[in-house]
CSV table of C-alpha atoms and ligand atoms in Angstrom, one decimal:
chain,number,residue,atom,x,y,z
A,74,MET,CA,56.6,47.5,-92.3
A,75,GLY,CA,59.5,45.8,-89.8
A,76,THR,CA,61.2,42.5,-89.9
A,77,GLU,CA,58.7,39.9,-89.4
A,78,ASN,CA,58.4,37.9,-86.1
A,79,PRO,CA,59.4,34.4,-87.3
A,80,LEU,CA,56.6,32.9,-85.2
A,81,LEU,CA,54.4,35.4,-87.4
A,82,THR,CA,56.4,34.1,-90.5
A,83,ARG,CA,55.6,30.3,-89.4
A,84,ALA,CA,52.2,31.1,-88.6
A,85,TYR,CA,51.7,32.9,-92.0
A,86,ALA,CA,53.0,30.0,-93.7
A,87,LEU,CA,50.4,27.2,-92.2
A,88,ALA,CA,48.7,25.0,-94.9
A,89,GLY,CA,45.9,23.5,-92.8
A,90,ASP,CA,48.1,20.9,-91.1
A,91,ARG,CA,46.8,20.1,-87.7
A,92,ASP,CA,49.7,19.3,-86.3
A,93,ASP,CA,51.6,21.8,-87.7
A,94,ILE,CA,48.9,24.1,-86.2
A,95,ARG,CA,49.7,22.7,-82.8
A,96,ALA,CA,53.4,22.5,-83.0
A,97,VAL,CA,53.3,25.9,-84.1
A,98,TYR,CA,51.4,27.1,-81.1
A,99,ALA,CA,53.7,24.7,-79.2
A,100,ASP,CA,56.2,26.9,-79.4
A,101,TRP,CA,54.6,30.4,-79.7
A,102,ALA,CA,52.3,30.3,-76.3
A,103,GLU,CA,54.8,31.2,-74.1
A,104,SER,CA,55.7,34.5,-75.9
A,105,TYR,CA,52.5,35.1,-77.9
A,106,ASP,CA,51.1,37.9,-75.9
A,107,ASP,CA,54.0,39.8,-75.7
A,108,ASP,CA,55.5,39.5,-78.8
A,109,THR,CA,51.6,40.3,-80.7
A,110,LEU,CA,50.6,43.3,-78.9
A,111,ILE,CA,54.0,44.9,-77.8
A,112,GLY,CA,55.8,43.6,-81.2
A,113,MET,CA,53.5,43.8,-83.8
A,114,GLY,CA,50.3,46.2,-81.6
A,115,TYR,CA,48.0,43.8,-82.2
A,116,VAL,CA,44.7,46.0,-81.6
A,117,ALA,CA,42.6,42.8,-83.0
A,118,PRO,CA,41.1,41.4,-79.6
A,119,ALA,CA,40.7,44.8,-78.4
A,120,ILE,CA,38.8,46.1,-81.4
A,121,ALA,CA,36.7,42.9,-81.5
A,122,ALA,CA,36.1,42.8,-78.2
A,123,GLU,CA,34.6,46.4,-77.5
A,124,THR,CA,32.5,45.4,-80.8
A,125,LEU,CA,31.3,42.0,-79.2
A,126,ALA,CA,30.8,44.0,-76.0
A,127,SER,CA,28.0,46.5,-76.9
A,128,GLU,CA,25.8,44.1,-78.3
A,129,ILE,CA,25.8,42.0,-75.4
A,130,SER,CA,25.6,42.1,-71.2
A,131,SER,CA,26.9,40.5,-68.0
A,132,SER,CA,24.1,38.1,-68.1
A,133,ASP,CA,25.4,36.8,-71.4
A,134,ARG,CA,27.8,33.6,-72.2
A,135,VAL,CA,29.4,33.8,-75.3
A,136,LEU,CA,31.9,31.7,-77.0
A,137,ASP,CA,35.4,33.2,-77.9
A,138,ALA,CA,36.3,30.4,-80.7
A,139,GLY,CA,39.7,30.1,-81.6
A,140,CYS,CA,40.3,31.9,-78.0
A,141,GLY,CA,44.6,31.2,-77.9
A,142,THR,CA,45.7,32.6,-75.1
A,143,GLY,CA,43.0,34.3,-74.2
A,144,LEU,CA,43.6,37.8,-75.1
A,145,VAL,CA,40.1,38.2,-76.3
A,146,GLY,CA,38.5,37.0,-73.1
A,147,LYS,CA,40.3,39.5,-71.2
A,148,GLU,CA,39.3,42.1,-73.3
A,149,LEU,CA,35.6,40.9,-73.1
A,150,HIS,CA,35.6,40.4,-69.3
A,151,GLU,CA,37.1,43.7,-68.5
A,152,GLN,CA,34.6,45.6,-71.2
A,153,CYS,CA,31.1,43.8,-70.3
A,154,GLU,CA,31.7,40.8,-67.6
A,155,PRO,CA,29.9,38.2,-69.6
A,156,THR,CA,30.6,33.9,-69.2
A,157,ILE,CA,32.9,33.4,-71.8
A,158,ASP,CA,33.9,29.8,-72.5
A,159,GLY,CA,36.6,29.5,-75.0
A,160,VAL,CA,37.8,26.4,-77.7
A,161,ASP,CA,41.0,26.2,-79.5
A,162,LEU,CA,42.8,23.5,-81.1
A,163,SER,CA,46.0,24.5,-79.5
A,164,ALA,CA,46.4,22.6,-75.7
A,165,ASP,CA,49.7,24.8,-75.5
A,166,MET,CA,47.5,28.2,-76.1
A,167,LEU,CA,44.7,27.0,-73.9
A,168,LYS,CA,46.8,26.5,-70.6
A,169,LYS,CA,48.4,29.9,-71.0
A,170,ALA,CA,44.2,31.1,-71.3
A,171,ARG,CA,43.4,29.4,-68.6
A,172,GLN,CA,45.5,31.5,-66.9
A,173,LYS,CA,44.4,34.7,-67.4
A,174,GLY,CA,41.3,33.5,-64.9
A,175,VAL,CA,38.3,35.0,-66.9
A,176,TYR,CA,36.7,31.9,-68.7
A,177,ASP,CA,34.6,29.5,-67.4
A,178,ALA,CA,35.1,26.4,-69.7
A,179,LEU,CA,38.3,25.7,-71.7
A,180,GLU,CA,38.1,23.2,-74.3
A,181,THR,CA,40.3,21.8,-77.1
A,182,ALA,CA,38.1,21.8,-80.3
A,183,ASP,CA,38.5,21.8,-83.9
A,184,LEU,CA,36.7,24.7,-86.0
A,185,THR,CA,37.1,22.8,-88.8
A,186,GLN,CA,35.1,20.2,-87.7
A,187,LYS,CA,30.9,19.8,-86.5
A,188,LEU,CA,31.7,21.7,-82.8
A,189,ASP,CA,30.4,19.6,-79.7
A,190,ILE,CA,27.9,22.3,-79.0
A,191,LYS,CA,24.4,21.9,-79.1
A,192,ASP,CA,22.5,24.5,-81.5
A,193,ASP,CA,21.9,28.3,-80.3
A,194,ALA,CA,24.0,27.7,-76.9
A,195,TYR,CA,25.5,31.1,-76.7
A,196,ASP,CA,24.4,34.9,-76.7
A,197,GLY,CA,27.1,35.8,-78.8
A,198,VAL,CA,30.5,34.4,-80.3
A,199,ILE,CA,33.5,36.0,-81.3
A,200,SER,CA,36.7,34.9,-83.2
A,201,VAL,CA,39.8,37.0,-83.6
A,202,GLY,CA,43.2,35.2,-85.6
A,203,VAL,CA,41.5,32.5,-86.2
A,204,PHE,CA,40.6,33.2,-90.3
A,205,THR,CA,44.2,33.7,-91.9
A,206,SER,CA,45.9,31.9,-93.7
A,207,GLY,CA,46.3,28.2,-93.4
A,208,HIS,CA,44.2,28.1,-89.9
A,209,VAL,CA,40.2,28.3,-90.7
A,210,GLY,CA,38.3,28.8,-94.1
A,211,PRO,CA,35.0,30.6,-95.1
A,212,SER,CA,33.6,27.2,-94.0
A,213,ALA,CA,34.0,27.3,-90.5
A,214,MET,CA,31.3,30.4,-90.1
A,215,ASN,CA,28.7,28.5,-90.7
A,216,GLU,CA,29.2,26.5,-87.3
A,217,LEU,CA,30.2,29.8,-84.9
A,218,VAL,CA,26.4,30.7,-85.9
A,219,ARG,CA,25.1,27.7,-85.6
A,220,VAL,CA,26.4,27.3,-82.1
A,221,ILE,CA,24.2,30.8,-81.4
A,222,LYS,CA,20.8,32.1,-80.7
A,223,PRO,CA,18.8,33.7,-83.8
A,224,GLY,CA,19.2,37.3,-83.3
A,225,ALA,CA,22.8,37.1,-81.3
A,226,PRO,CA,25.6,38.3,-83.2
A,227,ALA,CA,28.8,36.8,-84.1
A,228,VAL,CA,31.9,39.2,-84.4
A,229,ILE,CA,35.0,37.9,-86.7
A,230,THR,CA,38.2,39.5,-88.0
A,231,VAL,CA,39.6,37.8,-91.4
A,232,HIS,CA,43.2,38.4,-92.2
A,233,GLU,CA,43.1,41.4,-95.2
A,234,LYS,CA,45.9,38.2,-96.4
A,235,VAL,CA,43.1,35.8,-96.8
A,236,TRP,CA,39.7,37.9,-97.9
A,237,ASP,CA,39.8,37.6,-102.0
A,238,LYS,CA,42.1,34.5,-102.3
A,239,ASP,CA,39.8,32.3,-99.8
A,240,GLY,CA,36.1,34.3,-101.0
A,241,TYR,CA,35.2,35.5,-97.8
A,242,ALA,CA,32.9,37.9,-99.6
A,243,GLU,CA,30.9,35.1,-101.5
A,244,HIS,CA,31.1,33.0,-98.5
A,245,LEU,CA,28.8,35.2,-96.5
A,246,GLU,CA,26.7,36.2,-99.6
A,247,GLN,CA,25.7,32.3,-99.4
A,248,MET,CA,25.3,32.0,-96.2
A,249,GLU,CA,22.7,35.3,-96.2
A,250,GLN,CA,20.7,33.6,-99.5
A,251,ASP,CA,20.9,29.9,-97.4
A,252,GLY,CA,18.9,31.9,-94.5
A,253,ILE,CA,21.5,31.2,-92.1
A,254,ALA,CA,22.9,34.6,-91.3
A,255,LYS,CA,22.4,38.2,-91.6
A,256,ILE,CA,25.8,40.7,-92.6
A,257,ARG,CA,25.5,43.5,-90.2
A,258,GLU,CA,28.7,44.9,-90.9
A,259,ILE,CA,31.7,44.6,-92.5
A,260,ARG,CA,34.8,46.6,-92.4
A,261,GLU,CA,38.0,47.4,-92.7
A,262,ALA,CA,39.8,47.1,-89.0
A,263,PRO,CA,44.0,47.9,-87.9
A,264,TYR,CA,45.0,44.7,-87.0
A,265,HIS,CA,49.0,44.7,-86.4
A,266,GLN,CA,49.7,47.8,-86.7
A,267,LYS,CA,53.5,47.9,-86.2
A,268,GLU,CA,53.4,44.9,-89.1
A,269,GLY,CA,50.9,46.9,-91.5
A,270,TYR,CA,48.1,44.7,-91.9
A,271,SER,CA,44.4,45.2,-91.3
A,272,CYS,CA,41.6,43.1,-91.1
A,273,LYS,CA,37.7,42.7,-92.0
A,274,LEU,CA,36.0,43.0,-89.1
A,275,CYS,CA,32.8,41.1,-89.8
A,276,ILE,CA,29.8,41.8,-87.7
A,277,LEU,CA,26.7,38.7,-88.3
A,278,GLU,CA,23.9,38.1,-86.8
A,279,ALA,CA,23.0,33.9,-87.0
A,280,ALA,CA,18.9,34.1,-88.4
B,476,SAM,C1,46.1,33.9,-84.2
B,476,SAM,S1,46.2,32.9,-83.2
B,476,SAM,C2,45.0,34.1,-82.7
B,476,SAM,C3,44.2,33.3,-81.2
B,476,SAM,C4,43.4,34.4,-80.3
B,476,SAM,N1,42.2,34.8,-81.0
B,476,SAM,C5,44.0,36.1,-80.4
B,476,SAM,O1,43.3,36.6,-80.9
B,476,SAM,O2,45.3,36.2,-79.8
B,476,SAM,C6,45.1,32.0,-83.7
B,476,SAM,C7,44.6,30.5,-83.3
B,476,SAM,O3,43.9,29.6,-84.0
B,476,SAM,C8,43.5,28.1,-83.7
B,476,SAM,N2,43.3,27.2,-84.4
B,476,SAM,C9,44.2,27.4,-85.8
B,476,SAM,N3,43.0,26.7,-86.4
B,476,SAM,C10,42.8,25.7,-85.5
B,476,SAM,C11,41.5,24.8,-85.7
B,476,SAM,N4,41.1,24.3,-87.0
B,476,SAM,N5,41.0,24.5,-84.7
B,476,SAM,C12,40.6,25.5,-83.2
B,476,SAM,N6,41.7,26.5,-83.7
B,476,SAM,C13,42.1,26.8,-84.3
B,476,SAM,C14,45.6,28.5,-83.0
B,476,SAM,O4,46.1,27.7,-82.0
B,476,SAM,C15,45.8,29.5,-82.3
B,476,SAM,O5,45.6,29.7,-81.0
């Protein structure tokens, strides 16, 4: 593992405070794409987008939850051209996402709160890099499956650092028991290849 990018170190040191999260990503928005894709070998957006793309068609509307600068939207657009909406806490990251020209609607939103989105609004949801240290915890998954249609796919990465610590396996089992979602697959996937980090790629289906 090489020397960690100082902005990545700041991101991993977050503790869920909304202002701190906004401050880190305000500083990171400009260099984020190069720092992560080139500097860290950030392959999770491509892997997750490919996974969702295999489940949907170009006539579908999907939500990119915690879309950041739009790396996931760009991949999805290249792979199957669905209509993509994005939400994120950081207005600075959303500004960069807007410049990619692949999103329909882009709004600020806090994924730890109830979203201003109707039940069953989307044909799929994707969230990459958001379920990680000090960002968003497992309970936010319930809101993601609420906004997709029954049977629609949710593709979510969970960083290896928080999988056990924050009780994701137990939370997902509880979601199944509560009849909110079915777990289709949970598999180990590369995340930041150059930093040596992996993630759990969770493929759920709204019940
Ligand atoms: C590591 S970036 C991932 C961005 C993008 N999905 C990607 O893969 O490049 C994490 C993103 O989560 C967003 N975020 C953190 N906490 C959030 C929250 N409570 N609600 C919405 N977005 C949040 C940050 O603003 C940031 O854009």
